[in-house]
Short mmCIF file of C-alpha atoms in Angstrom, two decimals:
data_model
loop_
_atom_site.label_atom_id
_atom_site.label_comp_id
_atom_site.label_asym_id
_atom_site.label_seq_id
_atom_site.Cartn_x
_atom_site.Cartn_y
_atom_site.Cartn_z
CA UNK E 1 101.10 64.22 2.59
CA UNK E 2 99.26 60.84 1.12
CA UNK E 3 101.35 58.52 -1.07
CA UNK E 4 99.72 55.96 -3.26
CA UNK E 5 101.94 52.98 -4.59
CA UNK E 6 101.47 50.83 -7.56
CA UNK E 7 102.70 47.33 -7.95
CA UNK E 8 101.74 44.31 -10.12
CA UNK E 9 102.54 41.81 -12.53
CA UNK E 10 104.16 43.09 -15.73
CA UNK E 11 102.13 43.91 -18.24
CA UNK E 12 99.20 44.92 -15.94
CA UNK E 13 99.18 48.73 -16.77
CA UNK E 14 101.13 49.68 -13.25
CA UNK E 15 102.79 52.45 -14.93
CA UNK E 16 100.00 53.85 -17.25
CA UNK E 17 97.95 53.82 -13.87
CA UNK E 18 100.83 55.69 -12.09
CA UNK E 19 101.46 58.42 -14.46
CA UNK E 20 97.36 58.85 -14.80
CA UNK E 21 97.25 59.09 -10.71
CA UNK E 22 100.00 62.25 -10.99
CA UNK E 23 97.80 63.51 -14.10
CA UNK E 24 94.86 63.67 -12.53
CA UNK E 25 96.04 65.11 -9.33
CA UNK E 26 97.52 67.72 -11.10
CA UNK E 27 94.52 68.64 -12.96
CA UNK E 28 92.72 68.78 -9.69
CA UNK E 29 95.06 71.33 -8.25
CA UNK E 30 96.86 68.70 -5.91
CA UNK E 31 100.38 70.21 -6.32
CA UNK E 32 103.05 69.49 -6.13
CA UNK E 33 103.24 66.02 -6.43
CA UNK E 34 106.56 63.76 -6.50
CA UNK E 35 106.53 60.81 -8.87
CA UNK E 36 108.98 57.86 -7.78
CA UNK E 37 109.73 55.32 -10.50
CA UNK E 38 111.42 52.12 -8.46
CA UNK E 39 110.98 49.59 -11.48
CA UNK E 40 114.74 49.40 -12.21
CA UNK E 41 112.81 48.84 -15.79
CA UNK E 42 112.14 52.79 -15.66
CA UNK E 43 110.05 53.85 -18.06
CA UNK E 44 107.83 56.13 -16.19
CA UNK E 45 109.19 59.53 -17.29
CA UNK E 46 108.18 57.80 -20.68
CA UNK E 47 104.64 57.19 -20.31
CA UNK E 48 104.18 60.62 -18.91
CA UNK E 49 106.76 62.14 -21.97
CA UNK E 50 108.98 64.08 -20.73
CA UNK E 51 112.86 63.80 -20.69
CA UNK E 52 114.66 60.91 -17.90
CA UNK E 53 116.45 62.10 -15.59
CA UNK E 54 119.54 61.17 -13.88
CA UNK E 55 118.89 57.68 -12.23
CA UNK E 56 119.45 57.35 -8.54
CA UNK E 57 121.56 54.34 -9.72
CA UNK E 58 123.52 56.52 -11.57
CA UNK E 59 124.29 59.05 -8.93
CA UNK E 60 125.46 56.57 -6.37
CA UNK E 61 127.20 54.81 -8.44
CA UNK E 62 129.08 57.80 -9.61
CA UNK E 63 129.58 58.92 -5.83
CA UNK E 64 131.36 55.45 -5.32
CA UNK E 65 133.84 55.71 -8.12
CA UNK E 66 134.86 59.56 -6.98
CA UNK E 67 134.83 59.11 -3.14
CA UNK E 68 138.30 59.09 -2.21
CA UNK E 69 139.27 61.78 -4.50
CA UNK E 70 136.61 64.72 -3.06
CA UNK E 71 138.03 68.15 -1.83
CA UNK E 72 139.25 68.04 1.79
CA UNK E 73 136.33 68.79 3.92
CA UNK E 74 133.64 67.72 2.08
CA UNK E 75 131.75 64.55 3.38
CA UNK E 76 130.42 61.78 1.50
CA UNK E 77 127.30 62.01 2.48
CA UNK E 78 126.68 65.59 1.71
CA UNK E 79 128.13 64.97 -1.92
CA UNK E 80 125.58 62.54 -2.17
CA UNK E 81 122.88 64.17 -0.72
CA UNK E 82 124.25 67.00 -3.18
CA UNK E 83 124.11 65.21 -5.96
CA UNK E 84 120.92 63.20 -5.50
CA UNK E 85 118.98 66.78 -5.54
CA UNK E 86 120.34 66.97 -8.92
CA UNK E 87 118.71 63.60 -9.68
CA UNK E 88 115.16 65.51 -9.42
CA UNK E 89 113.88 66.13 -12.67
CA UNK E 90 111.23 69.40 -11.78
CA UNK E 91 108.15 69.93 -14.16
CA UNK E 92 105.62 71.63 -13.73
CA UNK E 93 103.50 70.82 -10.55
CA UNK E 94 105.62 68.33 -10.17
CA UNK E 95 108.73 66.60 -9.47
CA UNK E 96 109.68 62.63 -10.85
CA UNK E 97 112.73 60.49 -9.31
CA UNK E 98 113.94 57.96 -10.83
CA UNK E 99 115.33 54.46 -9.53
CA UNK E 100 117.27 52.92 -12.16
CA UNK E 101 118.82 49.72 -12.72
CA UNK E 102 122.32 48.42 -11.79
CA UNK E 103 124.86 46.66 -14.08
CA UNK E 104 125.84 43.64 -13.97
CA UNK E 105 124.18 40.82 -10.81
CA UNK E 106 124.99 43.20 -8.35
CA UNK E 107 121.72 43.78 -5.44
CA UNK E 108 120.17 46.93 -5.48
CA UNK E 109 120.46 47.44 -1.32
CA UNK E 110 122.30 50.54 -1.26
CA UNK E 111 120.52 52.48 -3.53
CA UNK E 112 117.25 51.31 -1.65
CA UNK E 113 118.39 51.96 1.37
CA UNK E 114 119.30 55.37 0.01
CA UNK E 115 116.03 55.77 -1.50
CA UNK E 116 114.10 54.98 1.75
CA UNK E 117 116.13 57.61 3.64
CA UNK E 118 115.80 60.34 1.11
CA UNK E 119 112.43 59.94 0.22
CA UNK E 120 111.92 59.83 4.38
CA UNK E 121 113.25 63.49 4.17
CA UNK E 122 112.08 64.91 1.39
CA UNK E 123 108.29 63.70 1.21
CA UNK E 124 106.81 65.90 3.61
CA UNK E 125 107.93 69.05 1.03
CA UNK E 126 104.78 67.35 -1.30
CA UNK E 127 100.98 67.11 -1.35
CA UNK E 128 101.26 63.38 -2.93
CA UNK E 129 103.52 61.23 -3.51
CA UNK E 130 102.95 58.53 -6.26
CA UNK E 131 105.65 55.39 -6.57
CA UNK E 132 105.30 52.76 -9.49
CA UNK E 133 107.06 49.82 -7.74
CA UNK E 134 109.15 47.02 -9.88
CA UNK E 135 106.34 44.17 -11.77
CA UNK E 136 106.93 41.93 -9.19
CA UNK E 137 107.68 41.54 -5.44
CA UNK E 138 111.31 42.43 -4.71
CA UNK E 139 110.12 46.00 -3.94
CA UNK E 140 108.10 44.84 -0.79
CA UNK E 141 110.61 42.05 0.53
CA UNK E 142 112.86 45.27 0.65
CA UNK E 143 110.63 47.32 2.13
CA UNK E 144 110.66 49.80 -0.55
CA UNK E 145 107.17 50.33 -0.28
CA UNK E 146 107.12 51.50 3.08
CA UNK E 147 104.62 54.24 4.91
CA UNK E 148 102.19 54.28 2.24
CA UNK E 149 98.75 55.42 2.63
CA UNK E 150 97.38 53.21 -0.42
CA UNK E 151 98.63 50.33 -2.19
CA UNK E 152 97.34 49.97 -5.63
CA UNK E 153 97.30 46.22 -6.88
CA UNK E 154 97.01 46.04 -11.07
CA UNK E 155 95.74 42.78 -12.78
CA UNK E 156 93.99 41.64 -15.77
CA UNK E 157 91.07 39.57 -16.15
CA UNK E 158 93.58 36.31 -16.21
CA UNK E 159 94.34 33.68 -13.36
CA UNK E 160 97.62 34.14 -13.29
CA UNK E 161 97.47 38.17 -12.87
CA UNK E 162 95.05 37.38 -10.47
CA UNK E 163 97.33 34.85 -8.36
CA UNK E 164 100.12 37.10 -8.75
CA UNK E 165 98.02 39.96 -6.71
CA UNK E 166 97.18 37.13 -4.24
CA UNK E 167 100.85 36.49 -3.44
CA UNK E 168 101.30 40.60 -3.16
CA UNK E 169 98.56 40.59 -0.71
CA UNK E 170 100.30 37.56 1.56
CA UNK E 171 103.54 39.51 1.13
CA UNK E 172 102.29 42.52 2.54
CA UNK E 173 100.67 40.50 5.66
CA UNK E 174 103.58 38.54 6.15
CA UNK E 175 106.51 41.21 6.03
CA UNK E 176 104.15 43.91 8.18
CA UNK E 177 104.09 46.53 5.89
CA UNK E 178 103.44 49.89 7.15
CA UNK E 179 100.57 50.36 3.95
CA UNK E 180 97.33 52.05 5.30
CA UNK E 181 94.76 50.27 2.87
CA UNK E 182 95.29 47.73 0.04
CA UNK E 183 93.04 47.83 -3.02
CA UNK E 184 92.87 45.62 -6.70
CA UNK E 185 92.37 47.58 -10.36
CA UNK E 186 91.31 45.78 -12.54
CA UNK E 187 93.28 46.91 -15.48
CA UNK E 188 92.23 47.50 -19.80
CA UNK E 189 88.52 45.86 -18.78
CA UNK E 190 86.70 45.42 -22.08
CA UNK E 191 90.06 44.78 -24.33
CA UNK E 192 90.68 41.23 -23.10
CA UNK E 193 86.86 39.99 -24.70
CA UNK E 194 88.06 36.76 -25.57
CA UNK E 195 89.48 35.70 -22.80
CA UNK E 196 87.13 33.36 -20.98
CA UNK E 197 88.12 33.24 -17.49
CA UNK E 198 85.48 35.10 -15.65
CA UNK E 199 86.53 37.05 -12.46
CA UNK E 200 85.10 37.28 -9.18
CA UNK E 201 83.44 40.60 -8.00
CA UNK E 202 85.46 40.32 -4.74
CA UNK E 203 88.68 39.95 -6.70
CA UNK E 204 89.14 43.81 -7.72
CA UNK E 205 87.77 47.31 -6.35
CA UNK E 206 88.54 49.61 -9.35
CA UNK E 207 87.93 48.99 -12.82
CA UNK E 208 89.75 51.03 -15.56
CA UNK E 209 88.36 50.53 -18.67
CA UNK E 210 90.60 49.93 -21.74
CA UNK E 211 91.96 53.32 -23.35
CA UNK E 212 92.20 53.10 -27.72
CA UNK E 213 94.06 56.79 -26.81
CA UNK E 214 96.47 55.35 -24.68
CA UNK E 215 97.54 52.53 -27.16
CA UNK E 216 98.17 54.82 -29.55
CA UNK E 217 99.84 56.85 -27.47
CA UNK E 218 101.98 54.05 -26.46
CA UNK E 219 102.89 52.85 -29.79
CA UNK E 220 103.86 56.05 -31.38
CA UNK E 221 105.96 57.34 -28.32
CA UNK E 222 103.77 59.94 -27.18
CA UNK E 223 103.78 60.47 -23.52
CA UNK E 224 99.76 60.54 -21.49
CA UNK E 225 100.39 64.42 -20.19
CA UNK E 226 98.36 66.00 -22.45
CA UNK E 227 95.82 62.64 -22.36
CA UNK E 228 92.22 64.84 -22.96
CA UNK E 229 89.87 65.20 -19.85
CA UNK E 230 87.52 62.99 -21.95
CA UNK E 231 89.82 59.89 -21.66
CA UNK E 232 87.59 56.78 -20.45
CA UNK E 233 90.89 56.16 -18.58
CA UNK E 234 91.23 59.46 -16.99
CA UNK E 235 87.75 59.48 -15.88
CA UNK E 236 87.60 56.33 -14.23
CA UNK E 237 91.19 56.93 -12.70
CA UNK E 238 89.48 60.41 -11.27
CA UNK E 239 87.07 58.53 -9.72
CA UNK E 240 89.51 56.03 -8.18
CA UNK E 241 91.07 58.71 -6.47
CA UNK E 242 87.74 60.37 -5.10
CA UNK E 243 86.92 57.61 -2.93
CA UNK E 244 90.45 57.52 -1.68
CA UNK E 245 90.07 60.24 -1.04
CA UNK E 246 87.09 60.09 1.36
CA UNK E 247 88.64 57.21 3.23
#
């Protein structure tokens, strides 16, 4: 099993980047995948269009407010297990999980602590497993992130994006992540013409190249499954994963 996460500022394209990681390895016969969306902003299912499932949120949450009325016999913990597998939306060649969000100020420990121990059991069942991570860096002070093979870094051709990646790659250093090999995309290169900060080579190792398809795609509500082979997106995003690949 490899897993690949994505993290980034928002606004970077981490989620069009993780939904055209699962394309792609589905169109190269690298089933099944499992797609993890841990931005409590979900909008993964989205972006790949197909229906949301039941939030992991959702499903603890509803465990909590039935627990001391289940039958006799039955343990928490295997109502919850239970009812997390119901969570999993399946498609085809793949599977998608989604985080959610909780209500109100409340901290989102025990459904990442839940999250960490399912996903412990369940990702060996999958060729890949591909996680877009919340925009900023929550996810890794939580330790969300945890035993992946690649971490995927998203900016834009701005300072800011640029320092935010930075302070993603000191986080990682300082909290000891267990993340086999860090890299930068630099996201939508060619749409951001007028801005005139000019990057450094060294400051990104992919370049995905902005997408007209995927705008409009985005702005009509269309979902990137069916995103043509010829996508200048897709093909660069192909690449991407080739030299992971021979890493």
């Amino acid at each position: 099993m490899i897993s690949i996460g994505v993290a980034g500022k928002g606004g970077t394209g981490k989620t069009t980047l993780s939904a055209l990681i699962v394309i792609t390895l589905l169109r190269k016969g690298k089933k099944p995948v499992l797609a993890v969306d841990a931005d409590p902003n979900s909008n993964l299912s989205e972006t790949l269009g197909i229906a949301a499932p039941q939030s992991l949120v959702e499903i603890v949450d509803s465990v909590m407010e039935v627990k001391d009325n289940l039958p006799a016999g039955l343990e928490k913990t295997k109502y919850l297990e239970f009812k997390i597998k119901e969570a999993i939306h399946e498609d085809e060649g793949f599977d998608l999980l989604m985080m959610g969000k909780t209500e109100g100020e409340g901290c989102y420990c025990h459904a990442n602590s839940l999250l960490r121990e399912f996903l412990d059991r369940i990702w060996k069942n999958y060729s890949f497993v591909v996680m877009d991570n919340e925009a900023g860096l929550e996810h890794l002070s939580r330790r969300t992130s945890r035993d992946l093979n690649f971490l995927l870094i998203t900016t834009h051709n701005t300072r800011n994006s640029l320092l935010s990646v930075k302070r993603i790659k000191e986080m990682v250093q300082k909290l000891n992540l267990r993340i086999g090999k860090t890299f930068v995309v630099m996201n939508n290169v060619g749409y951001f013409q007028h801005n005139t900060y000019q990057q450094d080579p060294q400051d990104f190792d992919f370049l995905i190249p902005y997408d007209e398809e995927i705008l409009i795609r985005s702005q009509e509500g269309k979902g990137l499954l069916n995103l043509p082979d010829s996508s200048p997106a897709l093909i660069a995003v192909r690449k991407l994963l080739d030299n992971l690949m021979e890493l």
